[in-house]
Amino acid sequence: MSIKRIKAILLLDFFISKQSLEIIFDVFIFPIFTNIIVFGFFTLYLTRNNFGYDPTSILIGMIYWQPIFVISYSIGVGSLWNIWAKNLTNIFISPISTNEYLIAYSFSGLFKGLLILILGYIVSFFIFKINVFSIGLFSSLLYFINVSIFGLSFGIFCLGLVFRFGTRIQALSWGLIFILQPIMAVIYPVSILPKPFQFVAYLFPPTYVFEAIRNNLSGVPDTSLFIVKAFLLNILWFIFSIYFFRMMLKKSKEIGQFSKLEI
Amino acid sequence: MAVLQVKNLVKKFRSFTAVDNISFELKEGEVLGLLGPNGAGKTTTIQMLLGTITPTQGTINYFEKDFSKHQQESLQLINYSSAFNSLQGRITVWENLLVFALLYQVEDPKAKIEKLTKYFEVYELLESQYKDLSSGQQTRINIVKSLLNAPKILLMDEPTASLDPDISDKLLTFIEEIKSKHNLAILYTSHNMKEVTRICDRVIFMDKGNIVAQDTPEALIKKLGKTNLEHVFLEIVRGK
């Protein structure tokens, strides 16, 4: 494991990000405007009309959704920038290991995920007067850790798909997560979902986080069971995603897809 | 001493055999030309040598170590330059080269980058964005990138494809210099038979995945009774 090589990829990602308005818009501007601000106003509307339900969980749910998207996006699209520039081969024929490559993009994703979370807190507090830390400082940290690990796993899973099937499925890197969003019950309780979907929902660690947030806000302070379940599932997801990525990369090199990624 | 040994290398894509049981060696300080028409299997061979395609059969040894088991160690000692790869277009030349200097754990990246870019007359482009350069300038930057780690083996895939005659000659002179000074081994593909004749100690002709001829350029010209390597190429390709 070489810190220098990890630093190299982090620097590369930083150099590209600072030059690319697309990344700044995708990772920061759009999530704030289309998610935090829209759902912030929706939360205000529900609060003022007293529907007999604490709608704060909607905004807080959306705030904790952002790191999942941003982290998985960073891992997938970070690599796509190298593919689009025909630079991926140059990187993979250097002595960097697959682990170093994934660690670097994971760090980059985590940093961006933390930034979007902080931005979400700020917008929520100053525009909507909602203090996210009302769910507890320690809980907030545990929730962030759990959604982040899932974001990493999902990003690595999607990257494996792109390496195996090529850029024709590149949209999955930024879009697939949105297909899962309704199932993970970000802004409504899992009980709303049809029974078979409830079973599927509980296969995803973030579902437990969002359920825990709703419990916190409805006056149930002990959400440790949700957190433990989320964490255990996250471990399984993480191991699976690494295994899946390695299998996909291996297959891609066997069938010649990897060397055609840049064509 | 052979720095690269390829034994019985095969690559099949389903029923299509792209590389069919080839074996060859690259010696220290040798420039070996890998020639052949389009679709001969040269690129697939190079991709296997770089680890971006997994061979179906056969072994690749760098410095007597099995590449499949010592990939990172081997990749630290080799590098690759191609007219068909690029660096990141949106970032500066300096930023690109710094990233690769760190990837190859170069001791003093700044000094190394300055030295190489000055030699290839691209020093003044360091602050330019890579995408704004001409294709000839980009090729020179790619070559600088491929020399950052002072490789023992260099794989060059048509490196002069977009260079003007002046820079092309400079690159060939540089190859001749580093080859004699540092015993650098080079595997070189090109469709320009004049430059192949100039710098290659030995050439391998590939066709339909097989090695169909190998020798020094002079010996092949003599053996086939031709006046130059281009005629040898045409004879081998069309003569079948």
mmCIF file of N, CA and C in Angstrom, chain A residues 2 4-5 7-9 11-12 15-16 18-20 22 81-82 85-87 89-97 100 253-256 258-259 262, chain B residues 11-13 47 50-54 71-72 75-76 79-80 84-91 95-96 98-100 102-107 129 145:
data_model
loop_
_atom_site.group_PDB
_atom_site.id
_atom_site.type_symbol
_atom_site.label_atom_id
_atom_site.label_comp_id
_atom_site.label_asym_id
_atom_site.label_seq_id
_atom_site.Cartn_x
_atom_site.Cartn_y
_atom_site.Cartn_z
ATOM 1 N N SER A 2 0.673 2.129 -0.959
ATOM 2 C CA SER A 2 1.499 3.332 -1.045
ATOM 3 C C SER A 2 0.647 4.591 -0.875
ATOM 4 N N LYS A 4 1.702 7.527 -1.395
ATOM 5 C CA LYS A 4 1.999 8.413 -2.524
ATOM 6 C C LYS A 4 1.058 8.159 -3.695
ATOM 7 N N ARG A 5 0.801 6.890 -3.964
ATOM 8 C CA ARG A 5 -0.066 6.558 -5.108
ATOM 9 C C ARG A 5 -1.514 6.940 -4.805
ATOM 10 N N LYS A 7 -2.332 9.368 -2.859
ATOM 11 C CA LYS A 7 -2.296 10.838 -2.963
ATOM 12 C C LYS A 7 -2.368 11.276 -4.433
ATOM 13 N N ALA A 8 -1.708 10.514 -5.305
ATOM 14 C CA ALA A 8 -1.706 10.846 -6.737
ATOM 15 C C ALA A 8 -3.132 10.852 -7.287
ATOM 16 N N ILE A 9 -3.903 9.827 -6.949
ATOM 17 C CA ILE A 9 -5.277 9.736 -7.468
ATOM 18 C C ILE A 9 -6.160 10.809 -6.827
ATOM 19 N N LEU A 11 -5.120 13.715 -5.843
ATOM 20 C CA LEU A 11 -4.745 14.968 -6.517
ATOM 21 C C LEU A 11 -5.398 15.051 -7.888
ATOM 22 N N LEU A 12 -5.363 13.938 -8.611
ATOM 23 C CA LEU A 12 -5.972 13.905 -9.947
ATOM 24 C C LEU A 12 -7.453 14.273 -9.850
ATOM 25 N N PHE A 15 -7.765 17.977 -9.085
ATOM 26 C CA PHE A 15 -7.470 18.814 -10.259
ATOM 27 C C PHE A 15 -8.641 18.811 -11.237
ATOM 28 N N ILE A 16 -9.240 17.634 -11.443
ATOM 29 C CA ILE A 16 -10.371 17.547 -12.384
ATOM 30 C C ILE A 16 -11.587 18.275 -11.808
ATOM 31 N N LYS A 18 -11.826 20.718 -9.664
ATOM 32 C CA LYS A 18 -11.767 22.192 -9.607
ATOM 33 C C LYS A 18 -11.910 22.818 -11.000
ATOM 34 N N GLN A 19 -11.680 22.018 -12.048
ATOM 35 C CA GLN A 19 -11.813 22.535 -13.413
ATOM 36 C C GLN A 19 -13.173 22.244 -14.025
ATOM 37 N N SER A 20 -14.002 21.471 -13.308
ATOM 38 C CA SER A 20 -15.220 20.975 -13.945
ATOM 39 C C SER A 20 -16.471 21.498 -13.252
ATOM 40 N N GLU A 22 -19.371 20.894 -14.157
ATOM 41 C CA GLU A 22 -20.351 19.801 -14.104
ATOM 42 C C GLU A 22 -20.326 19.123 -12.741
ATOM 43 N N TRP A 81 -14.355 9.992 -15.707
ATOM 44 C CA TRP A 81 -13.548 11.102 -16.233
ATOM 45 C C TRP A 81 -12.250 10.573 -16.836
ATOM 46 N N ASN A 82 -11.674 9.557 -16.207
ATOM 47 C CA ASN A 82 -10.437 8.967 -16.742
ATOM 48 C C ASN A 82 -10.709 8.206 -18.029
ATOM 49 N N ALA A 85 -11.328 10.672 -20.879
ATOM 50 C CA ALA A 85 -10.086 11.340 -21.309
ATOM 51 C C ALA A 85 -9.084 10.363 -21.920
ATOM 52 N N LYS A 86 -9.432 9.082 -21.991
ATOM 53 C CA LYS A 86 -8.522 8.015 -22.461
ATOM 54 C C LYS A 86 -7.275 7.945 -21.600
ATOM 55 N N ASN A 87 -7.471 8.130 -20.315
ATOM 56 C CA ASN A 87 -6.350 8.158 -19.368
ATOM 57 C C ASN A 87 -6.381 6.965 -18.412
ATOM 58 N N THR A 89 -6.153 3.729 -18.972
ATOM 59 C CA THR A 89 -5.084 2.759 -19.227
ATOM 60 C C THR A 89 -3.779 3.240 -18.606
ATOM 61 N N ASN A 90 -3.479 4.532 -18.806
ATOM 62 C CA ASN A 90 -2.239 5.078 -18.231
ATOM 63 C C ASN A 90 -2.177 4.840 -16.723
ATOM 64 N N ILE A 91 -3.325 4.992 -16.059
ATOM 65 C CA ILE A 91 -3.348 4.799 -14.602
ATOM 66 C C ILE A 91 -3.181 3.328 -14.256
ATOM 67 N N PHE A 92 -3.907 2.471 -14.968
ATOM 68 C CA PHE A 92 -3.876 1.050 -14.610
ATOM 69 C C PHE A 92 -2.618 0.322 -15.064
ATOM 70 N N ILE A 93 -1.799 0.952 -15.910
ATOM 71 C CA ILE A 93 -0.513 0.315 -16.230
ATOM 72 C C ILE A 93 0.606 0.896 -15.358
ATOM 73 N N SER A 94 0.228 1.778 -14.452
ATOM 74 C CA SER A 94 1.189 2.241 -13.441
ATOM 75 C C SER A 94 1.132 1.210 -12.299
ATOM 76 N N PRO A 95 2.048 1.308 -11.334
ATOM 77 C CA PRO A 95 2.060 0.256 -10.288
ATOM 78 C C PRO A 95 0.926 0.365 -9.261
ATOM 79 N N ILE A 96 -0.066 1.178 -9.519
ATOM 80 C CA ILE A 96 -1.152 1.306 -8.530
ATOM 81 C C ILE A 96 -1.934 -0.011 -8.427
ATOM 82 N N SER A 97 -2.293 -0.359 -7.201
ATOM 83 C CA SER A 97 -3.091 -1.574 -7.021
ATOM 84 C C SER A 97 -4.577 -1.204 -7.066
ATOM 85 N N GLU A 100 -5.555 0.454 -3.826
ATOM 86 C CA GLU A 100 -5.131 1.861 -3.712
ATOM 87 C C GLU A 100 -6.061 2.760 -4.523
ATOM 88 N N LYS A 253 -10.990 -7.893 -18.087
ATOM 89 C CA LYS A 253 -9.649 -8.103 -18.662
ATOM 90 C C LYS A 253 -9.601 -9.407 -19.460
ATOM 91 N N GLU A 254 -10.385 -10.372 -19.067
ATOM 92 C CA GLU A 254 -10.402 -11.655 -19.790
ATOM 93 C C GLU A 254 -11.049 -11.512 -21.166
ATOM 94 N N ILE A 255 -12.127 -10.762 -21.227
ATOM 95 C CA ILE A 255 -12.852 -10.675 -22.507
ATOM 96 C C ILE A 255 -12.388 -9.479 -23.352
ATOM 97 N N GLY A 256 -11.431 -8.724 -22.843
ATOM 98 C CA GLY A 256 -10.889 -7.604 -23.612
ATOM 99 C C GLY A 256 -11.695 -6.325 -23.493
ATOM 100 N N PHE A 258 -11.905 -4.314 -20.898
ATOM 101 C CA PHE A 258 -11.190 -3.260 -20.169
ATOM 102 C C PHE A 258 -10.362 -2.396 -21.128
ATOM 103 N N SER A 259 -9.705 -3.058 -22.085
ATOM 104 C CA SER A 259 -8.861 -2.286 -23.012
ATOM 105 C C SER A 259 -9.695 -1.540 -24.045
ATOM 106 N N GLU A 262 -11.929 2.809 -23.425
ATOM 107 C CA GLU A 262 -11.637 4.177 -23.855
ATOM 108 C C GLU A 262 -11.969 4.416 -25.324
ATOM 109 N N LYS B 11 -4.166 -15.691 -26.931
ATOM 110 C CA LYS B 11 -5.362 -14.978 -26.497
ATOM 111 C C LYS B 11 -6.517 -15.305 -27.427
ATOM 112 N N LYS B 12 -7.543 -15.869 -26.833
ATOM 113 C CA LYS B 12 -8.741 -16.202 -27.603
ATOM 114 C C LYS B 12 -9.902 -15.361 -27.097
ATOM 115 N N PHE B 13 -10.658 -14.812 -28.019
ATOM 116 C CA PHE B 13 -11.923 -14.156 -27.672
ATOM 117 C C PHE B 13 -13.025 -15.044 -28.238
ATOM 118 N N GLN B 47 -1.269 -5.206 -25.017
ATOM 119 C CA GLN B 47 -2.214 -5.104 -23.887
ATOM 120 C C GLN B 47 -1.964 -6.211 -22.861
ATOM 121 N N LEU B 50 0.959 -5.375 -20.820
ATOM 122 C CA LEU B 50 0.678 -4.305 -19.851
ATOM 123 C C LEU B 50 -0.286 -4.747 -18.753
ATOM 124 N N GLY B 51 -0.893 -5.908 -18.934
ATOM 125 C CA GLY B 51 -1.809 -6.406 -17.909
ATOM 126 C C GLY B 51 -3.231 -5.909 -18.061
ATOM 127 N N THR B 52 -3.563 -5.289 -19.188
ATOM 128 C CA THR B 52 -4.944 -4.828 -19.353
ATOM 129 C C THR B 52 -5.802 -5.872 -20.072
ATOM 130 N N ILE B 53 -5.156 -6.890 -20.625
ATOM 131 C CA ILE B 53 -5.875 -8.069 -21.145
ATOM 132 C C ILE B 53 -5.209 -9.296 -20.521
ATOM 133 N N THR B 54 -6.028 -10.218 -20.051
ATOM 134 C CA THR B 54 -5.474 -11.439 -19.441
ATOM 135 C C THR B 54 -5.271 -12.502 -20.518
ATOM 136 N N GLN B 71 2.809 -8.334 -10.667
ATOM 137 C CA GLN B 71 2.371 -7.281 -11.581
ATOM 138 C C GLN B 71 2.808 -5.874 -11.150
ATOM 139 N N GLN B 72 2.579 -5.542 -9.868
ATOM 140 C CA GLN B 72 2.933 -4.193 -9.410
ATOM 141 C C GLN B 72 4.426 -3.937 -9.533
ATOM 142 N N LEU B 75 5.319 -3.489 -13.177
ATOM 143 C CA LEU B 75 4.833 -2.234 -13.751
ATOM 144 C C LEU B 75 5.640 -1.026 -13.286
ATOM 145 N N GLN B 76 6.294 -1.146 -12.136
ATOM 146 C CA GLN B 76 7.161 -0.068 -11.661
ATOM 147 C C GLN B 76 8.383 0.081 -12.579
ATOM 148 N N ASN B 79 7.128 1.092 -18.777
ATOM 149 C CA ASN B 79 6.181 2.173 -19.059
ATOM 150 C C ASN B 79 5.728 2.046 -20.505
ATOM 151 N N TYR B 80 4.784 2.883 -20.852
ATOM 152 C CA TYR B 80 4.092 2.715 -22.126
ATOM 153 C C TYR B 80 3.786 4.078 -22.716
ATOM 154 N N PHE B 84 -2.221 6.782 -29.169
ATOM 155 C CA PHE B 84 -3.677 6.620 -29.061
ATOM 156 C C PHE B 84 -4.209 6.808 -27.636
ATOM 157 N N ASN B 85 -3.332 7.014 -26.683
ATOM 158 C CA ASN B 85 -3.775 7.312 -25.320
ATOM 159 C C ASN B 85 -3.596 8.798 -25.049
ATOM 160 N N SER B 86 -4.325 9.291 -24.100
ATOM 161 C CA SER B 86 -4.199 10.709 -23.753
ATOM 162 C C SER B 86 -4.014 10.841 -22.259
ATOM 163 N N LEU B 87 -3.718 12.064 -21.863
ATOM 164 C CA LEU B 87 -3.767 12.380 -20.439
ATOM 165 C C LEU B 87 -5.055 13.174 -20.220
ATOM 166 N N GLN B 88 -5.275 13.625 -18.992
ATOM 167 C CA GLN B 88 -6.502 14.370 -18.709
ATOM 168 C C GLN B 88 -6.477 15.716 -19.422
ATOM 169 N N GLY B 89 -7.486 15.948 -20.275
ATOM 170 C CA GLY B 89 -7.498 17.166 -21.073
ATOM 171 C C GLY B 89 -7.735 18.440 -20.296
ATOM 172 N N ARG B 90 -8.533 18.360 -19.233
ATOM 173 C CA ARG B 90 -8.963 19.584 -18.553
ATOM 174 C C ARG B 90 -7.953 20.127 -17.566
ATOM 175 N N ILE B 91 -6.951 19.336 -17.258
ATOM 176 C CA ILE B 91 -5.998 19.818 -16.262
ATOM 177 C C ILE B 91 -4.682 20.148 -16.963
ATOM 178 N N GLU B 95 0.079 19.351 -13.884
ATOM 179 C CA GLU B 95 -0.762 18.559 -12.982
ATOM 180 C C GLU B 95 -0.789 17.086 -13.418
ATOM 181 N N ASN B 96 -0.932 16.888 -14.730
ATOM 182 C CA ASN B 96 -0.926 15.515 -15.248
ATOM 183 C C ASN B 96 0.380 14.803 -14.907
ATOM 184 N N LEU B 98 2.624 15.541 -12.673
ATOM 185 C CA LEU B 98 2.820 15.379 -11.225
ATOM 186 C C LEU B 98 2.087 14.125 -10.726
ATOM 187 N N VAL B 99 0.858 13.939 -11.215
ATOM 188 C CA VAL B 99 0.080 12.751 -10.814
ATOM 189 C C VAL B 99 0.858 11.480 -11.159
ATOM 190 N N PHE B 100 1.394 11.425 -12.381
ATOM 191 C CA PHE B 100 2.099 10.200 -12.779
ATOM 192 C C PHE B 100 3.447 10.055 -12.068
ATOM 193 N N LEU B 102 3.928 10.858 -9.042
ATOM 194 C CA LEU B 102 3.572 10.287 -7.731
ATOM 195 C C LEU B 102 3.161 8.823 -7.864
ATOM 196 N N LEU B 103 2.447 8.513 -8.928
ATOM 197 C CA LEU B 103 2.038 7.112 -9.127
ATOM 198 C C LEU B 103 3.261 6.198 -9.253
ATOM 199 N N TYR B 104 4.313 6.730 -9.892
ATOM 200 C CA TYR B 104 5.540 5.934 -10.059
ATOM 201 C C TYR B 104 6.549 6.200 -8.939
ATOM 202 N N GLN B 105 6.133 6.966 -7.946
ATOM 203 C CA GLN B 105 6.963 7.268 -6.769
ATOM 204 C C GLN B 105 8.334 7.839 -7.158
ATOM 205 N N VAL B 106 8.312 8.794 -8.083
ATOM 206 C CA VAL B 106 9.544 9.447 -8.524
ATOM 207 C C VAL B 106 10.107 10.280 -7.370
ATOM 208 N N GLU B 107 11.402 10.197 -7.162
ATOM 209 C CA GLU B 107 12.059 10.854 -6.014
ATOM 210 C C GLU B 107 11.842 12.368 -5.986
ATOM 211 N N GLN B 129 -3.361 23.785 -20.450
ATOM 212 C CA GLN B 129 -4.239 22.623 -20.312
ATOM 213 C C GLN B 129 -3.892 21.637 -21.431
ATOM 214 N N LYS B 145 5.721 11.512 -19.967
ATOM 215 C CA LYS B 145 5.063 10.689 -18.930
ATOM 216 C C LYS B 145 5.659 9.285 -18.891
#
